[in-house]
């Protein structure tokens, strides 16, 4: 990274020791698009440019009680086990933000992970400095703890993580499908399993939603999600408040025009929380039972949503589809 560090920058360092190899940890840090399922604060990552060594990322993440987005340039150095980053578009009042992930092998399967940050704000404002110091401290602490948990249980990753799709062919316009999925504030009047919805849009294309959904047994679950909308073909989201059985739940609505109209797909990625399986599903339940339960429950709800999106898009007008 060649960008200079601002003279008035504040420097913060966080470290942890992980019982895993530096190679496993480097793989986790290098694969930034997977961070939403690894690092709690990360909502979504778009890799905009990459040559295998240098890359540009657009990131969305929670910071204190808000959601922010920024663009960063990263330099990957696997030999030094170091990944440097610097924001090239920072959310105000930040004027600069950068740092590095540094992996230091302590033993064959023990690694010290160092996460450095430097940042500066407009006019060196004390309140802004304190706000970002708190945000960096919270996020870094949470990210290092999540990375430690995952790396130290690497062998269980495949059993606990699942990704699956549900699709429906729609003889309608992609924009109508997108509008239905994007206008989630109207889902309680349009989709039977959505009991209530609180939706805010902090900025165009960014939505924060708290939703109550009813399940087949009549119980109601409350989830809180952050969604990033890409008109008019994708909506990605991450639940920041999940049901008990799931440690992580991310998803994506994909709207792909084809010769017959539109193929609309709901994609889910879930990480099972193994310590809750028997509590939720009974004393004899296994992770395999949890995977089956989650697949059926999420598939049923997303399938219903897709069918109502189909009705909406294929109707002569939006009113007739409600």
PDB file of C-alpha atoms in Angstrom:
ATOM      1  CA  UNK A   1       0.000   0.000   0.000  1.00  0.00           C
ATOM      2  CA  UNK A   2       1.552   3.291  -1.040  1.00  0.00           C
ATOM      3  CA  UNK A   3      -0.991   5.820   0.287  1.00  0.00           C
ATOM      4  CA  UNK A   4       0.467   8.002   3.057  1.00  0.00           C
ATOM      5  CA  UNK A   5      -0.926   7.854   6.580  1.00  0.00           C
ATOM      6  CA  UNK A   6      -2.398  11.168   7.716  1.00  0.00           C
ATOM      7  CA  UNK A   7      -0.213  13.024  10.205  1.00  0.00           C
ATOM      8  CA  UNK A   8      -3.072  13.417  12.679  1.00  0.00           C
ATOM      9  CA  UNK A   9      -4.128   9.758  12.562  1.00  0.00           C
ATOM     10  CA  UNK A  10      -5.106   7.798  15.620  1.00  0.00           C
ATOM     11  CA  UNK A  11      -3.560   4.315  15.860  1.00  0.00           C
ATOM     12  CA  UNK A  12      -5.337   1.305  17.385  1.00  0.00           C
ATOM     13  CA  UNK A  13      -4.124  -2.299  17.611  1.00  0.00           C
ATOM     14  CA  UNK A  14      -6.008  -5.468  18.536  1.00  0.00           C
ATOM     15  CA  UNK A  15      -4.497  -8.930  18.931  1.00  0.00           C
ATOM     16  CA  UNK A  16      -5.552 -12.451  19.745  1.00  0.00           C
ATOM     17  CA  UNK A  17      -3.873 -15.849  19.846  1.00  0.00           C
ATOM     18  CA  UNK A  18      -5.572 -18.598  17.850  1.00  0.00           C
ATOM     19  CA  UNK A  19      -5.025 -22.365  18.032  1.00  0.00           C
ATOM     20  CA  UNK A  20      -4.905 -22.739  14.247  1.00  0.00           C
ATOM     21  CA  UNK A  21      -2.327 -22.476  11.500  1.00  0.00           C
ATOM     22  CA  UNK A  22      -1.455 -19.165   9.887  1.00  0.00           C
ATOM     23  CA  UNK A  23      -2.466 -20.666   6.529  1.00  0.00           C
ATOM     24  CA  UNK A  24      -6.043 -21.296   7.681  1.00  0.00           C
ATOM     25  CA  UNK A  25      -6.303 -17.788   9.092  1.00  0.00           C
ATOM     26  CA  UNK A  26      -4.828 -16.209   5.991  1.00  0.00           C
ATOM     27  CA  UNK A  27      -7.435 -18.024   3.874  1.00  0.00           C
ATOM     28  CA  UNK A  28     -10.219 -16.583   6.020  1.00  0.00           C
ATOM     29  CA  UNK A  29      -8.902 -13.025   5.840  1.00  0.00           C
ATOM     30  CA  UNK A  30      -8.098 -13.134   2.133  1.00  0.00           C
ATOM     31  CA  UNK A  31     -11.586 -14.364   1.179  1.00  0.00           C
ATOM     32  CA  UNK A  32     -13.338 -11.059   1.886  1.00  0.00           C
ATOM     33  CA  UNK A  33     -16.612 -11.918   0.038  1.00  0.00           C
ATOM     34  CA  UNK A  34     -17.167 -14.698   2.619  1.00  0.00           C
ATOM     35  CA  UNK A  35     -16.857 -12.296   5.564  1.00  0.00           C
ATOM     36  CA  UNK A  36     -20.634 -11.875   6.065  1.00  0.00           C
ATOM     37  CA  UNK A  37     -20.726 -15.525   7.207  1.00  0.00           C
ATOM     38  CA  UNK A  38     -17.516 -15.181   9.235  1.00  0.00           C
ATOM     39  CA  UNK A  39     -17.361 -11.705  10.764  1.00  0.00           C
ATOM     40  CA  UNK A  40     -20.415 -10.431  12.642  1.00  0.00           C
ATOM     41  CA  UNK A  41     -20.230  -6.723  11.713  1.00  0.00           C
ATOM     42  CA  UNK A  42     -19.815  -7.352   7.960  1.00  0.00           C
ATOM     43  CA  UNK A  43     -23.098  -7.208   6.044  1.00  0.00           C
ATOM     44  CA  UNK A  44     -21.880  -7.560   2.449  1.00  0.00           C
ATOM     45  CA  UNK A  45     -18.684  -7.344   0.382  1.00  0.00           C
ATOM     46  CA  UNK A  46     -18.458  -6.711  -3.351  1.00  0.00           C
ATOM     47  CA  UNK A  47     -15.083  -7.440  -4.946  1.00  0.00           C
ATOM     48  CA  UNK A  48     -14.888  -4.739  -7.641  1.00  0.00           C
ATOM     49  CA  UNK A  49     -11.359  -5.358  -8.921  1.00  0.00           C
ATOM     50  CA  UNK A  50      -8.745  -8.052  -8.349  1.00  0.00           C
ATOM     51  CA  UNK A  51      -5.528  -9.312  -9.915  1.00  0.00           C
ATOM     52  CA  UNK A  52      -4.782 -11.790  -7.140  1.00  0.00           C
ATOM     53  CA  UNK A  53      -2.432  -9.395  -5.365  1.00  0.00           C
ATOM     54  CA  UNK A  54      -4.269  -6.064  -5.268  1.00  0.00           C
ATOM     55  CA  UNK A  55      -8.026  -5.691  -5.069  1.00  0.00           C
ATOM     56  CA  UNK A  56     -10.739  -3.100  -4.536  1.00  0.00           C
ATOM     57  CA  UNK A  57     -13.686  -3.923  -2.300  1.00  0.00           C
ATOM     58  CA  UNK A  58     -16.961  -2.195  -1.494  1.00  0.00           C
ATOM     59  CA  UNK A  59     -17.989  -3.097   2.044  1.00  0.00           C
ATOM     60  CA  UNK A  60     -21.135  -2.634   4.106  1.00  0.00           C
ATOM     61  CA  UNK A  61     -20.886  -3.180   7.864  1.00  0.00           C
ATOM     62  CA  UNK A  62     -22.392  -2.181  11.157  1.00  0.00           C
ATOM     63  CA  UNK A  63     -20.546   0.433  13.191  1.00  0.00           C
ATOM     64  CA  UNK A  64     -21.871   1.090  16.681  1.00  0.00           C
ATOM     65  CA  UNK A  65     -25.634   1.403  16.037  1.00  0.00           C
ATOM     66  CA  UNK A  66     -25.436   2.396  12.369  1.00  0.00           C
ATOM     67  CA  UNK A  67     -24.691   0.781   9.008  1.00  0.00           C
ATOM     68  CA  UNK A  68     -21.945   2.254   6.839  1.00  0.00           C
ATOM     69  CA  UNK A  69     -20.397   1.562   3.467  1.00  0.00           C
ATOM     70  CA  UNK A  70     -16.965   2.361   2.102  1.00  0.00           C
ATOM     71  CA  UNK A  71     -14.527   1.353  -0.610  1.00  0.00           C
ATOM     72  CA  UNK A  72     -11.111  -0.094   0.245  1.00  0.00           C
ATOM     73  CA  UNK A  73      -8.002  -1.145  -1.610  1.00  0.00           C
ATOM     74  CA  UNK A  74      -6.197  -4.234  -0.280  1.00  0.00           C
ATOM     75  CA  UNK A  75      -2.748  -5.667  -0.925  1.00  0.00           C
ATOM     76  CA  UNK A  76      -2.368  -9.411  -0.311  1.00  0.00           C
ATOM     77  CA  UNK A  77       1.059 -10.791   0.647  1.00  0.00           C
ATOM     78  CA  UNK A  78       0.753 -14.533   1.419  1.00  0.00           C
ATOM     79  CA  UNK A  79       4.487 -14.999   1.954  1.00  0.00           C
ATOM     80  CA  UNK A  80       4.604 -12.338   4.661  1.00  0.00           C
ATOM     81  CA  UNK A  81       1.133 -13.444   5.836  1.00  0.00           C
ATOM     82  CA  UNK A  82       0.033  -9.824   5.757  1.00  0.00           C
ATOM     83  CA  UNK A  83      -2.978  -8.110   4.155  1.00  0.00           C
ATOM     84  CA  UNK A  84      -2.899  -4.318   4.091  1.00  0.00           C
ATOM     85  CA  UNK A  85      -5.942  -2.155   3.443  1.00  0.00           C
ATOM     86  CA  UNK A  86      -6.810   1.497   2.976  1.00  0.00           C
ATOM     87  CA  UNK A  87     -10.137   3.130   2.333  1.00  0.00           C
ATOM     88  CA  UNK A  88     -10.369   5.042  -0.936  1.00  0.00           C
ATOM     89  CA  UNK A  89     -13.924   6.235  -0.223  1.00  0.00           C
ATOM     90  CA  UNK A  90     -14.537   6.863   3.476  1.00  0.00           C
ATOM     91  CA  UNK A  91     -17.892   7.680   5.105  1.00  0.00           C
ATOM     92  CA  UNK A  92     -17.871  11.176   6.668  1.00  0.00           C
ATOM     93  CA  UNK A  93     -16.581  12.449   8.990  1.00  0.00           C
ATOM     94  CA  UNK A  94     -13.689  10.052   8.359  1.00  0.00           C
ATOM     95  CA  UNK A  95     -10.937  11.509   6.214  1.00  0.00           C
ATOM     96  CA  UNK A  96      -8.789   8.365   6.190  1.00  0.00           C
ATOM     97  CA  UNK A  97      -8.832   4.783   7.428  1.00  0.00           C
ATOM     98  CA  UNK A  98      -6.329   2.014   6.876  1.00  0.00           C
ATOM     99  CA  UNK A  99      -4.407  -0.758   8.520  1.00  0.00           C
ATOM    100  CA  UNK A 100      -3.317  -4.362   8.177  1.00  0.00           C
ATOM    101  CA  UNK A 101      -3.990  -7.943   9.183  1.00  0.00           C
ATOM    102  CA  UNK A 102      -0.716  -9.519  10.312  1.00  0.00           C
ATOM    103  CA  UNK A 103      -0.287 -13.220  11.112  1.00  0.00           C
ATOM    104  CA  UNK A 104       2.621 -14.307  13.276  1.00  0.00           C
ATOM    105  CA  UNK A 105       3.128 -18.064  13.726  1.00  0.00           C
ATOM    106  CA  UNK A 106       3.886 -18.891  17.354  1.00  0.00           C
ATOM    107  CA  UNK A 107       3.945 -22.665  16.932  1.00  0.00           C
ATOM    108  CA  UNK A 108       2.880 -25.145  14.262  1.00  0.00           C
ATOM    109  CA  UNK A 109      -0.810 -24.669  15.005  1.00  0.00           C
ATOM    110  CA  UNK A 110      -0.765 -21.477  17.045  1.00  0.00           C
ATOM    111  CA  UNK A 111      -0.907 -18.030  15.455  1.00  0.00           C
ATOM    112  CA  UNK A 112      -0.941 -14.508  16.816  1.00  0.00           C
ATOM    113  CA  UNK A 113      -3.381 -12.381  14.806  1.00  0.00           C
ATOM    114  CA  UNK A 114      -2.727  -8.646  14.807  1.00  0.00           C
ATOM    115  CA  UNK A 115      -5.272  -6.172  13.432  1.00  0.00           C
ATOM    116  CA  UNK A 116      -3.940  -2.617  13.079  1.00  0.00           C
ATOM    117  CA  UNK A 117      -5.991   0.487  12.271  1.00  0.00           C
ATOM    118  CA  UNK A 118      -5.099   4.102  11.672  1.00  0.00           C
ATOM    119  CA  UNK A 119      -7.770   6.723  11.072  1.00  0.00           C
ATOM    120  CA  UNK A 120      -8.374  10.461  11.052  1.00  0.00           C
ATOM    121  CA  UNK A 121     -11.478  12.651  11.055  1.00  0.00           C
ATOM    122  CA  UNK A 122     -12.424  16.120   9.881  1.00  0.00           C
ATOM    123  CA  UNK A 123     -10.775  18.816  12.029  1.00  0.00           C
ATOM    124  CA  UNK A 124      -9.576  16.139  14.460  1.00  0.00           C
ATOM    125  CA  UNK A 125     -12.972  16.465  16.147  1.00  0.00           C
ATOM    126  CA  UNK A 126     -12.825  14.817  19.620  1.00  0.00           C
ATOM    127  CA  UNK A 127     -16.397  13.466  19.525  1.00  0.00           C
ATOM    128  CA  UNK A 128     -15.900  11.944  16.078  1.00  0.00           C
ATOM    129  CA  UNK A 129     -12.579  10.436  17.141  1.00  0.00           C
ATOM    130  CA  UNK A 130     -14.237   8.873  20.178  1.00  0.00           C
ATOM    131  CA  UNK A 131     -17.122   7.522  18.057  1.00  0.00           C
ATOM    132  CA  UNK A 132     -14.802   5.832  15.585  1.00  0.00           C
ATOM    133  CA  UNK A 133     -12.463   4.596  18.309  1.00  0.00           C
ATOM    134  CA  UNK A 134     -15.431   2.855  19.923  1.00  0.00           C
ATOM    135  CA  UNK A 135     -16.616   1.448  16.577  1.00  0.00           C
ATOM    136  CA  UNK A 136     -13.158   0.143  15.652  1.00  0.00           C
ATOM    137  CA  UNK A 137     -12.706  -1.396  19.099  1.00  0.00           C
ATOM    138  CA  UNK A 138     -16.105  -3.130  19.057  1.00  0.00           C
ATOM    139  CA  UNK A 139     -15.818  -4.424  15.520  1.00  0.00           C
ATOM    140  CA  UNK A 140     -12.212  -5.543  15.812  1.00  0.00           C
ATOM    141  CA  UNK A 141     -12.876  -7.384  19.066  1.00  0.00           C
ATOM    142  CA  UNK A 142     -15.906  -9.119  17.583  1.00  0.00           C
ATOM    143  CA  UNK A 143     -14.131  -9.943  14.322  1.00  0.00           C
ATOM    144  CA  UNK A 144     -11.109 -11.473  16.026  1.00  0.00           C
ATOM    145  CA  UNK A 145     -13.319 -13.535  18.344  1.00  0.00           C
ATOM    146  CA  UNK A 146     -15.385 -14.823  15.396  1.00  0.00           C
ATOM    147  CA  UNK A 147     -12.277 -15.663  13.417  1.00  0.00           C
ATOM    148  CA  UNK A 148     -10.831 -17.503  16.408  1.00  0.00           C
ATOM    149  CA  UNK A 149     -14.012 -19.576  16.858  1.00  0.00           C
ATOM    150  CA  UNK A 150     -14.172 -20.527  13.207  1.00  0.00           C
ATOM    151  CA  UNK A 151     -10.469 -21.300  12.774  1.00  0.00           C
ATOM    152  CA  UNK A 152     -10.329 -23.408  15.935  1.00  0.00           C
ATOM    153  CA  UNK A 153     -13.349 -25.426  14.753  1.00  0.00           C
ATOM    154  CA  UNK A 154     -12.316 -25.589  11.093  1.00  0.00           C
ATOM    155  CA  UNK A 155     -13.119 -29.311  10.777  1.00  0.00           C
ATOM    156  CA  UNK A 156     -16.773 -28.639  11.693  1.00  0.00           C
ATOM    157  CA  UNK A 157     -17.227 -25.821   9.190  1.00  0.00           C
ATOM    158  CA  UNK A 158     -18.710 -27.962   6.391  1.00  0.00           C
ATOM    159  CA  UNK A 159     -21.208 -29.659   8.722  1.00  0.00           C
ATOM    160  CA  UNK A 160     -22.445 -26.399  10.222  1.00  0.00           C
ATOM    161  CA  UNK A 161     -22.627 -24.321   7.014  1.00  0.00           C
ATOM    162  CA  UNK A 162     -25.206 -24.783   4.279  1.00  0.00           C
ATOM    163  CA  UNK A 163     -26.155 -22.882   1.113  1.00  0.00           C
ATOM    164  CA  UNK A 164     -29.263 -23.603  -0.941  1.00  0.00           C
ATOM    165  CA  UNK A 165     -31.485 -22.017  -3.596  1.00  0.00           C
ATOM    166  CA  UNK A 166     -35.188 -21.894  -4.411  1.00  0.00           C
ATOM    167  CA  UNK A 167     -36.252 -20.558  -7.815  1.00  0.00           C
ATOM    168  CA  UNK A 168     -39.406 -19.781  -9.753  1.00  0.00           C
ATOM    169  CA  UNK A 169     -39.895 -18.892 -13.412  1.00  0.00           C
ATOM    170  CA  UNK A 170     -41.949 -15.723 -13.883  1.00  0.00           C
ATOM    171  CA  UNK A 171     -43.610 -14.602 -17.098  1.00  0.00           C
ATOM    172  CA  UNK A 172     -43.179 -10.963 -16.208  1.00  0.00           C
ATOM    173  CA  UNK A 173     -40.870  -7.991 -16.134  1.00  0.00           C
ATOM    174  CA  UNK A 174     -37.695  -8.018 -14.018  1.00  0.00           C
ATOM    175  CA  UNK A 175     -38.421  -4.544 -12.676  1.00  0.00           C
ATOM    176  CA  UNK A 176     -41.823  -5.648 -11.351  1.00  0.00           C
ATOM    177  CA  UNK A 177     -40.229  -8.626  -9.594  1.00  0.00           C
ATOM    178  CA  UNK A 178     -37.522  -6.426  -8.129  1.00  0.00           C
ATOM    179  CA  UNK A 179     -40.066  -3.830  -6.984  1.00  0.00           C
ATOM    180  CA  UNK A 180     -42.055  -6.476  -5.114  1.00  0.00           C
ATOM    181  CA  UNK A 181     -38.970  -7.829  -3.324  1.00  0.00           C
ATOM    182  CA  UNK A 182     -37.547  -4.377  -2.642  1.00  0.00           C
ATOM    183  CA  UNK A 183     -40.794  -2.923  -1.269  1.00  0.00           C
ATOM    184  CA  UNK A 184     -40.628  -5.076   1.853  1.00  0.00           C
ATOM    185  CA  UNK A 185     -42.571  -2.516   3.855  1.00  0.00           C
ATOM    186  CA  UNK A 186     -45.722  -3.846   2.177  1.00  0.00           C
ATOM    187  CA  UNK A 187     -44.969  -7.515   2.768  1.00  0.00           C
ATOM    188  CA  UNK A 188     -47.384  -7.873   5.742  1.00  0.00           C
ATOM    189  CA  UNK A 189     -50.311  -7.067   3.425  1.00  0.00           C
ATOM    190  CA  UNK A 190     -48.928  -9.147   0.565  1.00  0.00           C
ATOM    191  CA  UNK A 191     -47.313 -12.274   2.095  1.00  0.00           C
ATOM    192  CA  UNK A 192     -49.195 -14.476   4.582  1.00  0.00           C
ATOM    193  CA  UNK A 193     -46.265 -15.545   6.777  1.00  0.00           C
ATOM    194  CA  UNK A 194     -45.064 -11.951   7.377  1.00  0.00           C
ATOM    195  CA  UNK A 195     -46.911 -10.717  10.474  1.00  0.00           C
ATOM    196  CA  UNK A 196     -45.309  -7.292  10.825  1.00  0.00           C
ATOM    197  CA  UNK A 197     -42.505  -5.191   9.379  1.00  0.00           C
ATOM    198  CA  UNK A 198     -40.544  -2.135  10.450  1.00  0.00           C
ATOM    199  CA  UNK A 199     -38.467  -0.794   7.560  1.00  0.00           C
ATOM    200  CA  UNK A 200     -36.092   2.161   7.441  1.00  0.00           C
ATOM    201  CA  UNK A 201     -33.791   3.300   4.647  1.00  0.00           C
ATOM    202  CA  UNK A 202     -30.760   5.140   6.039  1.00  0.00           C
ATOM    203  CA  UNK A 203     -29.605   5.823   2.469  1.00  0.00           C
ATOM    204  CA  UNK A 204     -30.765   4.893  -1.035  1.00  0.00           C
ATOM    205  CA  UNK A 205     -30.411   1.157  -1.592  1.00  0.00           C
ATOM    206  CA  UNK A 206     -29.749   0.412   2.084  1.00  0.00           C
ATOM    207  CA  UNK A 207     -32.578  -1.015   4.193  1.00  0.00           C
ATOM    208  CA  UNK A 208     -32.822  -2.007   7.850  1.00  0.00           C
ATOM    209  CA  UNK A 209     -35.819  -4.205   8.576  1.00  0.00           C
ATOM    210  CA  UNK A 210     -37.303  -5.853  11.667  1.00  0.00           C
ATOM    211  CA  UNK A 211     -39.736  -8.576  10.641  1.00  0.00           C
ATOM    212  CA  UNK A 212     -42.046 -10.971  12.452  1.00  0.00           C
ATOM    213  CA  UNK A 213     -42.701 -14.214  10.575  1.00  0.00           C
ATOM    214  CA  UNK A 214     -45.011 -17.068  11.530  1.00  0.00           C
ATOM    215  CA  UNK A 215     -43.916 -20.682  11.135  1.00  0.00           C
ATOM    216  CA  UNK A 216     -45.890 -23.834  10.321  1.00  0.00           C
ATOM    217  CA  UNK A 217     -46.486 -24.569  14.026  1.00  0.00           C
ATOM    218  CA  UNK A 218     -47.965 -21.101  14.583  1.00  0.00           C
ATOM    219  CA  UNK A 219     -45.031 -19.616  16.484  1.00  0.00           C
ATOM    220  CA  UNK A 220     -43.691 -16.175  15.564  1.00  0.00           C
ATOM    221  CA  UNK A 221     -40.010 -15.367  15.089  1.00  0.00           C
ATOM    222  CA  UNK A 222     -38.534 -11.873  15.050  1.00  0.00           C
ATOM    223  CA  UNK A 223     -35.542 -11.198  12.831  1.00  0.00           C
ATOM    224  CA  UNK A 224     -33.615  -8.021  12.108  1.00  0.00           C
ATOM    225  CA  UNK A 225     -31.844  -7.710   8.781  1.00  0.00           C
ATOM    226  CA  UNK A 226     -29.789  -5.246   6.789  1.00  0.00           C
ATOM    227  CA  UNK A 227     -30.366  -5.323   3.024  1.00  0.00           C
ATOM    228  CA  UNK A 228     -28.327  -3.851   0.178  1.00  0.00           C
ATOM    229  CA  UNK A 229     -30.350  -3.358  -3.016  1.00  0.00           C
ATOM    230  CA  UNK A 230     -28.861  -3.395  -6.513  1.00  0.00           C
ATOM    231  CA  UNK A 231     -31.617  -2.284  -8.938  1.00  0.00           C
ATOM    232  CA  UNK A 232     -33.016  -4.191 -10.523  1.00  0.00           C
ATOM    233  CA  UNK A 233     -31.412  -7.625 -10.344  1.00  0.00           C
ATOM    234  CA  UNK A 234     -30.141  -8.310  -6.811  1.00  0.00           C
ATOM    235  CA  UNK A 235     -30.933  -7.740  -3.162  1.00  0.00           C
ATOM    236  CA  UNK A 236     -28.457  -9.109  -0.613  1.00  0.00           C
ATOM    237  CA  UNK A 237     -29.044  -9.220   3.105  1.00  0.00           C
ATOM    238  CA  UNK A 238     -27.757 -10.372   6.440  1.00  0.00           C
ATOM    239  CA  UNK A 239     -29.786 -11.065   9.539  1.00  0.00           C
ATOM    240  CA  UNK A 240     -28.225  -9.219  12.467  1.00  0.00           C
ATOM    241  CA  UNK A 241     -30.809 -10.765  14.802  1.00  0.00           C
ATOM    242  CA  UNK A 242     -31.318 -14.450  14.020  1.00  0.00           C
ATOM    243  CA  UNK A 243     -33.516 -17.254  15.331  1.00  0.00           C
ATOM    244  CA  UNK A 244     -31.926 -19.344  18.085  1.00  0.00           C
ATOM    245  CA  UNK A 245     -30.889 -22.202  15.808  1.00  0.00           C
ATOM    246  CA  UNK A 246     -28.799 -20.055  13.473  1.00  0.00           C
ATOM    247  CA  UNK A 247     -25.482 -18.379  14.269  1.00  0.00           C
ATOM    248  CA  UNK A 248     -25.443 -16.696  10.843  1.00  0.00           C
ATOM    249  CA  UNK A 249     -28.014 -16.210   8.108  1.00  0.00           C
ATOM    250  CA  UNK A 250     -27.238 -14.338   4.904  1.00  0.00           C
ATOM    251  CA  UNK A 251     -29.242 -14.333   1.723  1.00  0.00           C
ATOM    252  CA  UNK A 252     -29.732 -12.992  -1.748  1.00  0.00           C
ATOM    253  CA  UNK A 253     -32.638 -12.392  -4.112  1.00  0.00           C
ATOM    254  CA  UNK A 254     -31.424 -12.847  -7.700  1.00  0.00           C
ATOM    255  CA  UNK A 255     -33.537 -11.679 -10.645  1.00  0.00           C
ATOM    256  CA  UNK A 256     -32.252 -13.049 -13.951  1.00  0.00           C
ATOM    257  CA  UNK A 257     -34.109 -12.223 -17.213  1.00  0.00           C
ATOM    258  CA  UNK A 258     -34.336 -15.069 -19.732  1.00  0.00           C
ATOM    259  CA  UNK A 259     -36.242 -15.942 -22.907  1.00  0.00           C
ATOM    260  CA  UNK A 260     -39.361 -16.841 -20.924  1.00  0.00           C
ATOM    261  CA  UNK A 261     -39.377 -13.792 -18.659  1.00  0.00           C
ATOM    262  CA  UNK A 262     -37.481 -13.882 -15.385  1.00  0.00           C
ATOM    263  CA  UNK A 263     -35.937 -16.573 -13.204  1.00  0.00           C
ATOM    264  CA  UNK A 264     -36.207 -15.348  -9.613  1.00  0.00           C
ATOM    265  CA  UNK A 265     -34.021 -17.114  -7.056  1.00  0.00           C
ATOM    266  CA  UNK A 266     -33.799 -16.963  -3.289  1.00  0.00           C
ATOM    267  CA  UNK A 267     -30.377 -18.052  -1.981  1.00  0.00           C
ATOM    268  CA  UNK A 268     -29.668 -18.707   1.692  1.00  0.00           C
ATOM    269  CA  UNK A 269     -26.410 -19.330   3.530  1.00  0.00           C
ATOM    270  CA  UNK A 270     -26.785 -20.483   7.122  1.00  0.00           C
ATOM    271  CA  UNK A 271     -24.366 -21.424   9.887  1.00  0.00           C
ATOM    272  CA  UNK A 272     -25.985 -23.691  12.474  1.00  0.00           C
ATOM    273  CA  UNK A 273     -25.451 -22.903  16.156  1.00  0.00           C
ATOM    274  CA  UNK A 274     -24.738 -26.456  17.430  1.00  0.00           C
ATOM    275  CA  UNK A 275     -25.170 -25.711  21.136  1.00  0.00           C
ATOM    276  CA  UNK A 276     -28.852 -24.826  20.569  1.00  0.00           C
ATOM    277  CA  UNK A 277     -29.873 -27.861  18.498  1.00  0.00           C
ATOM    278  CA  UNK A 278     -31.197 -30.018  21.336  1.00  0.00           C
ATOM    279  CA  UNK A 279     -32.845 -27.041  23.039  1.00  0.00           C
ATOM    280  CA  UNK A 280     -34.806 -26.139  19.910  1.00  0.00           C
ATOM    281  CA  UNK A 281     -35.438 -29.554  18.368  1.00  0.00           C
ATOM    282  CA  UNK A 282     -35.365 -31.957  21.303  1.00  0.00           C
ATOM    283  CA  UNK A 283     -32.805 -33.962  23.322  1.00  0.00           C
ATOM    284  CA  UNK A 284     -32.067 -36.475  20.547  1.00  0.00           C
ATOM    285  CA  UNK A 285     -31.718 -33.951  17.714  1.00  0.00           C
ATOM    286  CA  UNK A 286     -28.502 -33.735  15.696  1.00  0.00           C
ATOM    287  CA  UNK A 287     -26.885 -31.128  13.460  1.00  0.00           C
ATOM    288  CA  UNK A 288     -28.269 -33.098  10.502  1.00  0.00           C
ATOM    289  CA  UNK A 289     -31.772 -32.639  11.940  1.00  0.00           C
ATOM    290  CA  UNK A 290     -31.106 -28.928  12.323  1.00  0.00           C
ATOM    291  CA  UNK A 291     -29.945 -28.641   8.715  1.00  0.00           C
ATOM    292  CA  UNK A 292     -33.139 -30.363   7.531  1.00  0.00           C
ATOM    293  CA  UNK A 293     -35.336 -28.165   9.747  1.00  0.00           C
ATOM    294  CA  UNK A 294     -33.693 -24.933   8.575  1.00  0.00           C
ATOM    295  CA  UNK A 295     -33.789 -25.983   4.916  1.00  0.00           C
ATOM    296  CA  UNK A 296     -37.507 -26.716   5.082  1.00  0.00           C
ATOM    297  CA  UNK A 297     -38.437 -23.626   7.104  1.00  0.00           C
ATOM    298  CA  UNK A 298     -36.479 -21.111   5.048  1.00  0.00           C
ATOM    299  CA  UNK A 299     -37.343 -22.812   1.785  1.00  0.00           C
ATOM    300  CA  UNK A 300     -41.040 -22.731   2.633  1.00  0.00           C
ATOM    301  CA  UNK A 301     -40.981 -19.006   3.434  1.00  0.00           C
ATOM    302  CA  UNK A 302     -38.826 -17.964   0.499  1.00  0.00           C
ATOM    303  CA  UNK A 303     -40.850 -20.162  -1.837  1.00  0.00           C
ATOM    304  CA  UNK A 304     -44.034 -18.435  -0.670  1.00  0.00           C
ATOM    305  CA  UNK A 305     -42.465 -15.018  -1.196  1.00  0.00           C
ATOM    306  CA  UNK A 306     -41.378 -15.988  -4.706  1.00  0.00           C
ATOM    307  CA  UNK A 307     -44.874 -17.204  -5.588  1.00  0.00           C
ATOM    308  CA  UNK A 308     -46.400 -13.903  -4.474  1.00  0.00           C
ATOM    309  CA  UNK A 309     -43.724 -12.032  -6.427  1.00  0.00           C
ATOM    310  CA  UNK A 310     -44.735 -14.097  -9.435  1.00  0.00           C
ATOM    311  CA  UNK A 311     -48.409 -13.212  -8.961  1.00  0.00           C
ATOM    312  CA  UNK A 312     -47.510  -9.543  -8.629  1.00  0.00           C
ATOM    313  CA  UNK A 313     -45.291  -9.450 -11.713  1.00  0.00           C
ATOM    314  CA  UNK A 314     -47.689 -11.417 -13.898  1.00  0.00           C
ATOM    315  CA  UNK A 315     -50.801  -9.431 -12.900  1.00  0.00           C
ATOM    316  CA  UNK A 316     -52.074  -6.720 -15.286  1.00  0.00           C
ATOM    317  CA  UNK A 317     -51.214  -4.081 -12.675  1.00  0.00           C
ATOM    318  CA  UNK A 318     -49.775  -3.928  -9.168  1.00  0.00           C
ATOM    319  CA  UNK A 319     -53.146  -3.305  -7.513  1.00  0.00           C
ATOM    320  CA  UNK A 320     -54.577  -6.534  -8.869  1.00  0.00           C
ATOM    321  CA  UNK A 321     -51.667  -8.494  -7.420  1.00  0.00           C
ATOM    322  CA  UNK A 322     -52.017  -7.282  -3.838  1.00  0.00           C
TER     323      UNK A 322
END
